Tab-separated table of C-alpha atoms in Angstrom:
chain	number	residue	atom	x	y	z
Q	1	UNK	CA	-17.734	-9.355	27.067
Q	2	UNK	CA	-19.871	-7.765	24.716
Q	3	UNK	CA	-22.937	-5.563	26.107
Q	4	UNK	CA	-26.365	-5.668	25.062
Q	5	UNK	CA	-28.463	-2.806	23.425
Q	6	UNK	CA	-30.087	-2.363	27.002
Q	7	UNK	CA	-26.697	-1.856	28.750
Q	8	UNK	CA	-25.304	0.357	26.032
Q	9	UNK	CA	-28.519	2.644	26.321
Q	10	UNK	CA	-28.044	2.759	30.142
Q	11	UNK	CA	-24.357	3.990	29.978
Q	12	UNK	CA	-25.588	7.068	27.933
Q	13	UNK	CA	-27.893	8.357	31.116
Q	14	UNK	CA	-24.564	9.820	32.676
Q	15	UNK	CA	-25.265	13.556	33.028
Q	16	UNK	CA	-23.066	14.160	29.830
Q	17	UNK	CA	-23.408	18.007	28.648
Q	18	UNK	CA	-25.146	18.088	25.488
Q	19	UNK	CA	-26.689	21.163	23.744
Q	20	UNK	CA	-29.126	21.695	21.206
Q	21	UNK	CA	-31.281	24.551	20.067
Q	22	UNK	CA	-30.456	26.593	22.852
Q	23	UNK	CA	-31.151	24.059	25.418
Q	24	UNK	CA	-29.132	21.271	27.300
Q	25	UNK	CA	-30.442	17.918	26.697
Q	26	UNK	CA	-31.408	15.792	29.541
Q	27	UNK	CA	-31.195	12.091	28.028
Q	28	UNK	CA	-30.344	11.381	24.825
Q	29	UNK	CA	-31.955	8.158	24.773
Q	30	UNK	CA	-35.587	9.792	25.204
Q	31	UNK	CA	-34.827	13.132	23.455
Q	32	UNK	CA	-36.708	13.180	20.065
Q	33	UNK	CA	-33.494	14.651	18.602
Q	34	UNK	CA	-31.547	11.653	19.400
Q	35	UNK	CA	-33.561	8.676	20.608
Q	36	UNK	CA	-34.180	6.770	17.432
Q	37	UNK	CA	-30.523	6.948	16.402
Q	38	UNK	CA	-29.618	5.764	20.427
Q	39	UNK	CA	-31.939	2.928	19.746
Q	40	UNK	CA	-30.327	1.864	16.296
Q	41	UNK	CA	-26.843	1.696	17.778
Q	42	UNK	CA	-28.222	-0.386	20.519
Q	43	UNK	CA	-29.444	-2.823	17.899
Q	44	UNK	CA	-25.955	-3.035	16.470
Q	45	UNK	CA	-24.931	-4.091	20.375
Q	46	UNK	CA	-27.530	-6.555	20.258
Q	47	UNK	CA	-26.473	-8.129	17.213
Q	48	UNK	CA	-23.118	-8.727	18.442
Q	49	UNK	CA	-24.145	-9.782	22.003
Q	50	UNK	CA	-26.692	-12.475	21.182
Q	51	UNK	CA	-27.823	-13.280	17.691
Q	52	UNK	CA	-26.977	-15.327	14.790
Q	53	UNK	CA	-24.248	-12.908	13.862
Q	54	UNK	CA	-22.494	-12.962	17.097
Q	55	UNK	CA	-19.584	-15.674	15.801
Q	56	UNK	CA	-18.896	-12.867	13.072
Q	57	UNK	CA	-18.870	-10.021	15.051
Q	58	UNK	CA	-16.999	-11.364	18.195
Q	59	UNK	CA	-13.629	-12.910	18.747
Q	60	UNK	CA	-12.586	-14.084	22.322
Q	61	UNK	CA	-15.613	-12.299	23.759
Q	62	UNK	CA	-14.674	-8.909	22.438
Q	63	UNK	CA	-16.030	-7.126	19.238
Q	64	UNK	CA	-13.913	-8.325	16.369
Q	65	UNK	CA	-12.757	-4.882	15.573
Q	66	UNK	CA	-10.689	-4.672	18.552
Q	67	UNK	CA	-8.634	-7.761	17.759
Q	68	UNK	CA	-5.109	-6.984	16.220
Q	69	UNK	CA	-5.131	-9.031	12.958
Q	70	UNK	CA	-2.197	-11.322	12.954
Q	71	UNK	CA	-2.967	-12.634	9.219
Q	72	UNK	CA	-4.794	-12.093	5.911
Q	73	UNK	CA	-7.417	-14.376	7.295
Q	74	UNK	CA	-8.098	-12.037	10.189
Q	75	UNK	CA	-8.342	-9.212	7.928
Q	76	UNK	CA	-11.023	-11.030	6.211
Q	77	UNK	CA	-12.795	-11.889	9.476
Q	78	UNK	CA	-12.784	-8.391	10.448
Q	79	UNK	CA	-14.292	-7.148	7.230
Q	80	UNK	CA	-17.103	-9.579	7.371
Q	81	UNK	CA	-17.864	-8.144	10.961
Q	82	UNK	CA	-17.475	-4.617	9.538
Q	83	UNK	CA	-20.162	-5.665	6.789
Q	84	UNK	CA	-22.758	-6.918	9.153
Q	85	UNK	CA	-22.943	-3.544	10.906
Q	86	UNK	CA	-22.932	-1.509	8.060
Q	87	UNK	CA	-25.808	-3.453	6.437
Q	88	UNK	CA	-27.781	-2.948	9.478
Q	89	UNK	CA	-27.538	0.931	8.848
Q	90	UNK	CA	-27.564	0.333	5.123
Q	91	UNK	CA	-24.157	2.307	5.395
Q	92	UNK	CA	-25.550	5.444	6.817
Q	93	UNK	CA	-24.204	5.411	10.195
Q	94	UNK	CA	-20.287	5.899	9.594
Q	95	UNK	CA	-18.620	6.119	13.046
Q	96	UNK	CA	-20.276	3.038	14.567
Q	97	UNK	CA	-18.388	1.826	17.612
Q	98	UNK	CA	-15.999	-0.495	15.176
Q	99	UNK	CA	-14.694	2.482	13.416
Q	100	UNK	CA	-12.487	3.945	16.595
Q	101	UNK	CA	-12.191	0.342	17.665
Q	102	UNK	CA	-10.040	-0.189	14.990
Q	103	UNK	CA	-8.137	2.816	15.745
Q	104	UNK	CA	-7.351	1.594	19.010
Q	105	UNK	CA	-6.150	-1.727	18.025
Q	106	UNK	CA	-3.984	0.091	15.621
Q	107	UNK	CA	-2.408	2.253	18.507
Q	108	UNK	CA	-2.091	-1.415	20.394
Q	109	UNK	CA	0.050	-2.642	17.464
Q	110	UNK	CA	2.663	-0.201	17.672
Q	111	UNK	CA	2.838	1.234	21.135
Q	112	UNK	CA	6.409	2.063	20.724
Q	113	UNK	CA	5.376	5.151	18.822
Q	114	UNK	CA	3.777	6.867	21.815
Q	115	UNK	CA	7.288	6.749	23.865
Q	116	UNK	CA	9.003	10.125	22.930
Q	117	UNK	CA	11.740	12.335	24.735
Q	118	UNK	CA	8.880	14.365	26.081
Q	119	UNK	CA	6.494	11.863	27.320
Q	120	UNK	CA	5.865	8.084	27.338
Q	121	UNK	CA	2.250	7.373	26.518
Q	122	UNK	CA	2.835	3.624	25.488
Q	123	UNK	CA	1.053	2.516	28.505
Q	124	UNK	CA	-1.735	4.738	28.313
Q	125	UNK	CA	-2.252	3.576	24.575
Q	126	UNK	CA	-2.232	-0.034	25.543
Q	127	UNK	CA	-4.582	0.854	28.440
Q	128	UNK	CA	-6.858	2.648	26.132
Q	129	UNK	CA	-7.216	-0.275	23.877
Q	130	UNK	CA	-7.866	-2.723	26.620
Q	131	UNK	CA	-10.277	-0.400	28.560
Q	132	UNK	CA	-12.354	0.053	25.232
Q	133	UNK	CA	-12.349	-3.608	24.453
Q	134	UNK	CA	-13.134	-5.345	27.993
Q	135	UNK	CA	-15.645	-2.740	28.486
Q	136	UNK	CA	-17.254	-3.178	25.140
Q	137	UNK	CA	-17.248	0.672	24.989
Q	138	UNK	CA	-18.162	2.948	22.443
Q	139	UNK	CA	-15.148	5.191	21.365
Q	140	UNK	CA	-15.567	8.477	19.467
Q	141	UNK	CA	-13.030	11.303	18.618
Q	142	UNK	CA	-12.616	14.955	17.613
Q	143	UNK	CA	-9.220	15.362	15.859
Q	144	UNK	CA	-9.826	18.380	13.582
Q	145	UNK	CA	-9.048	22.131	14.667
Q	146	UNK	CA	-11.823	24.642	14.400
Q	147	UNK	CA	-12.051	26.571	11.069
Q	148	UNK	CA	-11.184	29.875	12.423
Q	149	UNK	CA	-7.884	30.976	10.607
Q	150	UNK	CA	-6.269	27.981	8.717
Q	151	UNK	CA	-3.325	30.319	7.573
Q	152	UNK	CA	-1.838	30.278	11.047
Q	153	UNK	CA	-0.630	27.832	13.344
Q	154	UNK	CA	-2.589	26.924	16.283
Q	155	UNK	CA	-0.228	28.930	18.823
Q	156	UNK	CA	-0.525	31.823	16.454
Q	157	UNK	CA	-4.434	32.410	16.847
Q	158	UNK	CA	-5.503	35.698	17.767
Q	159	UNK	CA	-6.984	33.989	20.972
Q	160	UNK	CA	-5.081	31.412	23.094
Q	161	UNK	CA	-8.259	29.097	23.638
Q	162	UNK	CA	-9.686	28.643	20.218
Q	163	UNK	CA	-7.803	25.125	19.919
Q	164	UNK	CA	-7.452	22.786	22.441
Q	165	UNK	CA	-4.150	23.196	24.396
Q	166	UNK	CA	-2.740	22.596	27.918
Q	167	UNK	CA	-3.131	25.234	30.119
Q	168	UNK	CA	-1.688	23.800	33.313
Q	169	UNK	CA	0.063	20.753	34.718
Q	170	UNK	CA	-0.791	18.890	37.719
Q	171	UNK	CA	0.665	16.003	39.861
Q	172	UNK	CA	-2.356	13.846	38.735
Q	173	UNK	CA	-2.623	15.115	35.050
Q	174	UNK	CA	-3.229	18.151	32.901
Q	175	UNK	CA	-5.830	20.751	32.295
Q	176	UNK	CA	-6.851	21.567	28.954
Q	177	UNK	CA	-8.920	24.346	27.323
Q	178	UNK	CA	-10.297	25.087	23.937
Q	179	UNK	CA	-12.476	23.452	21.115
Q	180	UNK	CA	-12.191	20.684	18.544
Q	181	UNK	CA	-14.433	19.612	15.437
Q	182	UNK	CA	-16.118	17.469	14.316
Q	183	UNK	CA	-17.430	15.092	17.052
Q	184	UNK	CA	-19.395	12.784	14.638
Q	185	UNK	CA	-21.580	10.538	16.836
Q	186	UNK	CA	-19.516	11.664	19.900
Q	187	UNK	CA	-23.190	12.566	21.633
Q	188	UNK	CA	-23.793	8.738	21.604
Q	189	UNK	CA	-20.386	7.547	22.692
Q	190	UNK	CA	-18.861	6.497	26.020
Q	191	UNK	CA	-15.458	7.790	25.629
Q	192	UNK	CA	-13.931	10.497	23.095
Q	193	UNK	CA	-10.408	10.720	22.115
Q	194	UNK	CA	-9.071	14.358	21.370
Q	195	UNK	CA	-6.136	14.853	19.101
Q	196	UNK	CA	-4.779	16.428	15.932
Q	197	UNK	CA	-4.771	14.401	12.523
Q	198	UNK	CA	-3.009	16.923	10.678
Q	199	UNK	CA	0.490	18.068	11.047
Q	200	UNK	CA	1.295	20.732	13.567
Q	201	UNK	CA	3.588	23.681	13.569
Q	202	UNK	CA	6.964	23.001	15.551
Q	203	UNK	CA	5.768	26.112	17.946
Q	204	UNK	CA	2.501	24.203	18.684
Q	205	UNK	CA	3.651	22.191	21.635
Q	206	UNK	CA	1.086	23.239	24.169
Q	207	UNK	CA	-1.419	21.817	21.386
Q	208	UNK	CA	0.504	18.562	20.819
Q	209	UNK	CA	-1.663	16.518	23.111
Q	210	UNK	CA	-3.836	13.739	22.637
Q	211	UNK	CA	-6.063	12.051	25.431
Q	212	UNK	CA	-9.413	10.241	25.868
Q	213	UNK	CA	-11.916	10.821	28.512
Q	214	UNK	CA	-15.483	9.705	29.376
Q	215	UNK	CA	-18.365	12.033	27.794
Q	216	UNK	CA	-19.833	13.031	31.269
Q	217	UNK	CA	-16.362	14.524	32.174
Q	218	UNK	CA	-16.927	17.939	33.917
Q	219	UNK	CA	-16.355	20.625	31.958
Q	220	UNK	CA	-16.817	18.716	28.568
Q	221	UNK	CA	-19.436	20.201	26.370
Q	222	UNK	CA	-20.880	19.214	22.934
Q	223	UNK	CA	-22.836	22.106	20.803
Q	224	UNK	CA	-24.914	19.687	18.393
Q	225	UNK	CA	-25.801	20.611	14.747
Q	226	UNK	CA	-29.513	20.517	13.569
Q	227	UNK	CA	-30.941	17.090	14.230
Q	228	UNK	CA	-32.356	15.529	11.116
Q	229	UNK	CA	-34.024	12.943	13.427
Q	230	UNK	CA	-36.222	15.786	15.166
Q	231	UNK	CA	-37.233	17.278	11.836
Q	232	UNK	CA	-38.472	13.819	10.443
Q	233	UNK	CA	-42.193	13.488	10.174
Q	234	UNK	CA	-42.130	9.789	10.802
Q	235	UNK	CA	-40.216	6.630	9.549
Q	236	UNK	CA	-42.439	6.165	6.399
Q	237	UNK	CA	-41.555	9.824	5.580
Q	238	UNK	CA	-37.979	9.870	6.568
Q	239	UNK	CA	-36.938	6.202	6.831
Q	240	UNK	CA	-33.163	7.201	7.048
Q	241	UNK	CA	-32.760	10.275	9.004
Q	242	UNK	CA	-35.272	9.497	11.408
Q	243	UNK	CA	-33.378	6.619	12.488
Q	244	UNK	CA	-29.679	6.839	11.270
Q	245	UNK	CA	-28.662	10.604	12.025
Q	246	UNK	CA	-25.490	9.949	13.961
Q	247	UNK	CA	-25.237	13.708	14.561
Q	248	UNK	CA	-22.320	15.946	14.744
Q	249	UNK	CA	-21.123	18.215	17.326
Q	250	UNK	CA	-18.408	21.201	18.047
Q	251	UNK	CA	-16.369	19.781	21.433
Q	252	UNK	CA	-15.510	22.573	23.859
Q	253	UNK	CA	-12.945	21.696	26.937
Q	254	UNK	CA	-13.893	24.169	29.527
Q	255	UNK	CA	-10.911	23.623	31.837
Q	256	UNK	CA	-11.257	19.944	31.748
Q	257	UNK	CA	-8.877	17.663	34.070
Q	258	UNK	CA	-7.325	14.854	32.123
Q	259	UNK	CA	-5.444	12.199	34.446
Q	260	UNK	CA	-1.996	11.178	33.190
Q	261	UNK	CA	-3.163	7.573	32.767
Q	262	UNK	CA	-5.547	8.976	29.910
Q	263	UNK	CA	-2.944	11.066	28.093
Q	264	UNK	CA	-1.335	9.095	24.796
Q	265	UNK	CA	0.764	12.097	23.656
Q	266	UNK	CA	1.974	15.244	25.301
Q	267	UNK	CA	4.143	18.108	24.015
Q	268	UNK	CA	5.585	16.327	20.880
Q	269	UNK	CA	4.230	17.735	17.728
Q	270	UNK	CA	5.447	14.864	15.841
Q	271	UNK	CA	3.912	11.879	17.815
Q	272	UNK	CA	0.780	13.707	18.319
Q	273	UNK	CA	0.110	13.597	14.366
Q	274	UNK	CA	1.992	10.389	13.343
Q	275	UNK	CA	0.277	8.268	15.976
Q	276	UNK	CA	-2.598	8.252	13.279
Q	277	UNK	CA	-0.505	7.644	10.383
Q	278	UNK	CA	2.442	5.596	11.429
Q	279	UNK	CA	0.458	3.221	13.437
Q	280	UNK	CA	-2.251	0.956	11.535
Q	281	UNK	CA	-5.030	3.344	13.122
Q	282	UNK	CA	-5.468	5.205	10.020
Q	283	UNK	CA	-5.562	2.426	7.802
Q	284	UNK	CA	-7.664	0.487	10.177
Q	285	UNK	CA	-10.169	3.320	9.791
Q	286	UNK	CA	-10.089	2.975	5.964
Q	287	UNK	CA	-10.834	-0.857	6.380
Q	288	UNK	CA	-14.001	-0.229	8.130
Q	289	UNK	CA	-15.161	2.824	6.054
Q	290	UNK	CA	-14.342	1.275	2.769
Q	291	UNK	CA	-16.535	-1.709	3.891
Q	292	UNK	CA	-19.238	0.614	4.821
Q	293	UNK	CA	-18.789	2.570	1.576
Q	294	UNK	CA	-19.379	-0.539	-0.456
Q	295	UNK	CA	-22.365	-1.429	1.360
Q	296	UNK	CA	-23.797	2.209	0.950
Q	297	UNK	CA	-23.368	1.885	-2.933
Q	298	UNK	CA	-25.015	-1.335	-2.800
Q	299	UNK	CA	-28.196	-0.039	-1.102
Q	300	UNK	CA	-28.219	3.043	-3.292
Q	301	UNK	CA	-27.748	1.038	-6.534
Q	302	UNK	CA	-30.544	-1.102	-5.090
Q	303	UNK	CA	-32.737	2.032	-4.784
Q	304	UNK	CA	-32.037	2.939	-8.451
Q	305	UNK	CA	-33.302	-0.617	-9.452
Q	306	UNK	CA	-36.178	-0.485	-7.530
Q	307	UNK	CA	-37.257	2.919	-8.969
Q	308	UNK	CA	-36.458	2.079	-12.410
Q	309	UNK	CA	-38.561	-1.195	-12.196
Q	310	UNK	CA	-41.380	0.767	-10.493
Q	311	UNK	CA	-41.380	3.279	-13.424
Q	312	UNK	CA	-41.206	0.655	-16.116
Q	313	UNK	CA	-38.261	1.907	-17.534
Q	314	UNK	CA	-35.763	-0.760	-16.189
Q	315	UNK	CA	-35.227	-2.520	-19.504
Q	316	UNK	CA	-34.749	0.322	-21.515
Q	317	UNK	CA	-31.077	0.523	-22.958
Q	318	UNK	CA	-30.345	4.046	-21.462
Q	319	UNK	CA	-31.501	2.926	-18.235
Q	320	UNK	CA	-29.734	-0.600	-18.325
Q	321	UNK	CA	-26.595	1.137	-19.121
Q	322	UNK	CA	-26.860	3.638	-16.253
Q	323	UNK	CA	-27.572	0.621	-13.919
Q	324	UNK	CA	-24.677	-1.076	-15.263
Q	325	UNK	CA	-22.470	1.969	-14.467
Q	326	UNK	CA	-23.810	1.854	-10.850
Q	327	UNK	CA	-23.080	-1.804	-10.423
Q	328	UNK	CA	-19.578	-0.994	-11.813
Q	329	UNK	CA	-19.226	1.426	-9.228
Q	330	UNK	CA	-20.452	-1.110	-6.396
Q	331	UNK	CA	-17.597	-3.893	-7.852
Q	332	UNK	CA	-15.210	-0.912	-7.710
Q	333	UNK	CA	-15.599	-0.361	-4.275
Q	334	UNK	CA	-15.572	-4.094	-3.404
Q	335	UNK	CA	-12.381	-4.282	-4.953
Q	336	UNK	CA	-10.772	-1.748	-3.239
Q	337	UNK	CA	-11.727	-3.579	0.146
Q	338	UNK	CA	-10.689	-6.841	-1.158
Q	339	UNK	CA	-7.167	-5.337	-2.535
Q	340	UNK	CA	-6.350	-3.530	0.543
Q	341	UNK	CA	-6.621	-6.919	2.214
Q	342	UNK	CA	-4.722	-8.806	-0.238
Q	343	UNK	CA	-1.796	-6.326	-0.288
Q	344	UNK	CA	-1.682	-6.150	3.914
Q	345	UNK	CA	1.481	-5.151	5.126
Q	346	UNK	CA	3.348	-6.350	8.383
Q	347	UNK	CA	3.530	-4.063	11.401
Q	348	UNK	CA	6.644	-3.640	12.925
Q	349	UNK	CA	8.210	-6.791	11.156
Q	350	UNK	CA	4.973	-8.680	11.981
Q	351	UNK	CA	5.435	-8.171	15.835
Q	352	UNK	CA	2.450	-5.739	15.657
Q	353	UNK	CA	0.371	-8.161	13.215
Q	354	UNK	CA	-0.874	-7.065	10.029
Q	355	UNK	CA	-2.611	-4.092	8.371
Q	356	UNK	CA	-4.146	-3.339	4.923
Q	357	UNK	CA	-2.274	-2.073	2.086
Q	358	UNK	CA	-1.428	1.350	2.491
Q	359	UNK	CA	-1.295	2.284	-0.953
Q	360	UNK	CA	-4.705	0.873	-1.841
Q	361	UNK	CA	-6.057	2.206	1.180
Q	362	UNK	CA	-5.224	5.790	0.800
Q	363	UNK	CA	-6.338	5.205	-3.024
Q	364	UNK	CA	-9.807	4.176	-1.523
Q	365	UNK	CA	-10.130	7.707	0.189
Q	366	UNK	CA	-9.334	9.540	-2.951
Q	367	UNK	CA	-11.963	7.254	-5.160
Q	368	UNK	CA	-14.865	7.285	-2.589
Q	369	UNK	CA	-14.716	11.027	-2.110
Q	370	UNK	CA	-14.896	11.542	-6.020
Q	371	UNK	CA	-17.372	8.755	-6.549
Q	372	UNK	CA	-20.080	9.084	-4.159
Q	373	UNK	CA	-21.533	12.682	-5.769
Q	374	UNK	CA	-21.311	11.109	-9.190
Q	375	UNK	CA	-23.321	8.037	-7.836
Q	376	UNK	CA	-25.908	10.149	-6.294
Q	377	UNK	CA	-26.169	12.293	-9.316
Q	378	UNK	CA	-26.823	9.088	-11.490
Q	379	UNK	CA	-29.747	7.846	-9.455
Q	380	UNK	CA	-31.183	11.477	-9.248
Q	381	UNK	CA	-31.437	11.545	-12.873
Q	382	UNK	CA	-33.115	7.844	-13.073
Q	383	UNK	CA	-35.407	8.700	-10.381
Q	384	UNK	CA	-36.798	11.708	-12.297
Q	385	UNK	CA	-39.340	14.267	-11.014
Q	386	UNK	CA	-41.321	11.677	-9.007
Q	387	UNK	CA	-38.840	12.563	-5.796
Q	388	UNK	CA	-40.305	15.771	-5.897
Q	389	UNK	CA	-43.972	15.585	-6.459
Q	390	UNK	CA	-44.805	13.482	-3.225
Q	391	UNK	CA	-47.566	13.939	-0.825
Q	392	UNK	CA	-46.403	15.852	2.418
Q	393	UNK	CA	-46.771	12.832	4.689
Q	394	UNK	CA	-48.093	9.228	4.646
Q	395	UNK	CA	-51.341	11.023	6.289
Q	396	UNK	CA	-52.481	11.989	2.992
Q	397	UNK	CA	-52.584	8.136	1.941
Q	398	UNK	CA	-54.968	7.578	5.182
Q	399	UNK	CA	-57.309	10.652	4.554
Q	400	UNK	CA	-60.661	9.552	3.224
Q	401	UNK	CA	-60.871	12.419	0.846
Q	402	UNK	CA	-57.045	12.736	-0.255
Q	403	UNK	CA	-56.284	8.997	-0.143
Q	404	UNK	CA	-58.227	8.039	-3.363
Q	405	UNK	CA	-56.783	11.055	-5.440
Q	406	UNK	CA	-53.235	10.051	-4.145
Q	407	UNK	CA	-53.668	6.382	-5.007
Q	408	UNK	CA	-55.092	7.403	-8.496
Q	409	UNK	CA	-52.467	9.840	-9.677
Q	410	UNK	CA	-49.191	8.634	-7.906
Q	411	UNK	CA	-48.884	4.932	-8.940
Q	412	UNK	CA	-47.230	3.063	-11.836
Q	413	UNK	CA	-48.416	-0.339	-13.364
Q	414	UNK	CA	-47.677	-3.210	-10.821
Q	415	UNK	CA	-46.811	-0.511	-8.104
Q	416	UNK	CA	-49.482	0.749	-6.041
Q	417	UNK	CA	-49.615	4.172	-4.699
Q	418	UNK	CA	-48.666	3.379	-1.258
Q	419	UNK	CA	-45.487	1.460	-2.215
Q	420	UNK	CA	-44.491	3.866	-4.719
Q	421	UNK	CA	-44.640	6.763	-2.179
Q	422	UNK	CA	-42.776	4.679	0.303
Q	423	UNK	CA	-40.079	3.761	-2.167
Q	424	UNK	CA	-39.461	7.508	-3.415
Q	425	UNK	CA	-39.687	8.999	-0.139
Q	426	UNK	CA	-36.921	6.500	0.855
Q	427	UNK	CA	-35.036	7.829	-2.411
Q	428	UNK	CA	-35.258	11.227	-1.330
Q	429	UNK	CA	-34.159	10.685	2.085
Q	430	UNK	CA	-31.217	9.051	0.946
Q	431	UNK	CA	-30.372	11.596	-2.119
Q	432	UNK	CA	-32.035	14.877	-1.851
Q	433	UNK	CA	-32.963	15.687	1.704
Q	434	UNK	CA	-30.757	17.914	3.949
Q	435	UNK	CA	-29.609	14.537	5.658
Q	436	UNK	CA	-28.594	13.477	2.019
Q	437	UNK	CA	-26.642	16.409	1.436
Q	438	UNK	CA	-24.948	16.148	4.787
Q	439	UNK	CA	-23.685	12.641	3.736
Q	440	UNK	CA	-22.458	13.573	0.497
Q	441	UNK	CA	-20.223	16.287	2.399
Q	442	UNK	CA	-19.397	13.424	4.887
Q	443	UNK	CA	-18.294	11.030	2.149
Q	444	UNK	CA	-15.795	14.078	0.884
Q	445	UNK	CA	-14.364	14.844	4.351
Q	446	UNK	CA	-14.918	12.301	6.823
Q	447	UNK	CA	-11.306	11.180	6.864
Q	448	UNK	CA	-10.001	14.776	6.970
Q	449	UNK	CA	-9.342	17.372	4.401
Q	450	UNK	CA	-8.001	15.890	1.234
Q	451	UNK	CA	-4.750	17.977	1.320
Q	452	UNK	CA	-3.828	15.990	4.602
Q	453	UNK	CA	-4.591	12.341	3.358
Q	454	UNK	CA	-3.342	13.106	-0.210
Q	455	UNK	CA	-0.278	14.477	1.239
Q	456	UNK	CA	0.173	11.222	3.324
Q	457	UNK	CA	-0.578	9.347	0.117
Q	458	UNK	CA	2.737	10.761	-1.351
Q	459	UNK	CA	4.538	9.687	1.544
Q	460	UNK	CA	3.199	6.373	1.603
Q	461	UNK	CA	5.711	4.890	-0.617
Q	462	UNK	CA	3.924	4.567	-4.063
Q	463	UNK	CA	5.616	7.914	-5.227
Q	464	UNK	CA	9.181	6.440	-5.091
Q	465	UNK	CA	8.137	3.428	-7.123
Q	466	UNK	CA	6.531	5.503	-9.826
Q	467	UNK	CA	9.357	8.021	-9.955
Q	468	UNK	CA	11.800	5.227	-10.208
Q	469	UNK	CA	9.942	3.616	-13.250
Q	470	UNK	CA	10.004	6.591	-15.227
Q	471	UNK	CA	13.797	7.449	-14.448
Q	472	UNK	CA	14.760	3.886	-15.742
Q	473	UNK	CA	13.225	5.078	-19.063
Q	474	UNK	CA	15.304	8.127	-19.085
Q	475	UNK	CA	18.180	6.430	-18.113
Q	476	UNK	CA	17.784	3.864	-20.888
Q	477	UNK	CA	18.652	6.439	-23.832
Q	478	UNK	CA	20.785	9.221	-24.452
Q	479	UNK	CA	21.182	12.416	-26.812
Q	480	UNK	CA	21.981	10.862	-30.227
Q	481	UNK	CA	21.907	12.156	-33.872
Q	482	UNK	CA	18.359	12.157	-35.603
Q	483	UNK	CA	18.256	9.688	-38.220
């Protein structure tokens, strides 16, 4: 059954080792760097647990993201569930629990991929999916190697323990040591899956491992980046970063013991990479992320409309054109989601259900990474200098001497100063703050480096069709005398 937000918050008080600003965080649910975002995630759980959205968000007592879709209609139903949670954070929480839940469902759809000559992880993959779904857990992951020296294979780094690797094998499991990046939202999770999404070199067998362990596992450490939530003045001044900073962290394994039943792949270079690409896991990731991206563009376009109306420029022809382009971007983002669903593919001849179309899904990643910075730039131009010249905080509006000045000079026809300041602070938090800069980078790289997914796009099946069409043209004529 699904958990309540209260149950979720209670699960975070487990002694996990989170580090921020040189200090260990005692409780992420009360710490000023994490508590508001934890509360925002708890509200997502409440929406699924007991609200008018429960029928959309759940199926058979579990979150719909854990269900293996068997038809086009199932894909649509899953997307509708994704949309509810995406709208709850206006698209700014990217790695909500439904993200990796879709990945787990992808593993369970094709468990045979985890059976190799070196290790049979099919049972662990199925147990992973079942454990998460039945416990309504928050799964997170770290599947990229630290940027130490990308010109060398993991096994060829100057130090052996830079990248997570197996350092010992025991009867009950393995011992791992090393680091992974980037643990987006990992500090808020219940389990973290540790693996590698990019191809490994043949000699990297010690690093060819994937497993999932509880966040409070002894020896597991998370080093958090700067908290935008901690830097926020208030919800009025920083309406997004104060509530939706999902955080990113470096994960370090200090001789962590992993039981065999939690190991999905072991000493198999191909399976450790292809578990993401040859199962529906990655396609499920994109399905959730594309729905969120569409929602985020809707939100940003709405900000642009509100700003131009507040500035009395909404009906000017250049502004109308700019808004039209933004609305076109929203429709484009929506179209990719609908097209991926409509071009669904059977998994394992239908035995593993269906997955969104691979060509459209890979293309969405290319589109989104390139489109987001352009959309942000467009809205910044519409906002003009107003987002820069703002009171330092809402306290200025409440001050007996400053308040009248702010109300006189920071207003527009039909829009009182309080409303205009509130709107522009929201716009700046979404477009120009450090929080906003992180989101622009996130939209480019959250599914891995472009060279990885662009390579997979080449292998996905679209290239042969393109090549065949061009070859048909070439084969249709020969060298003939010029007439």
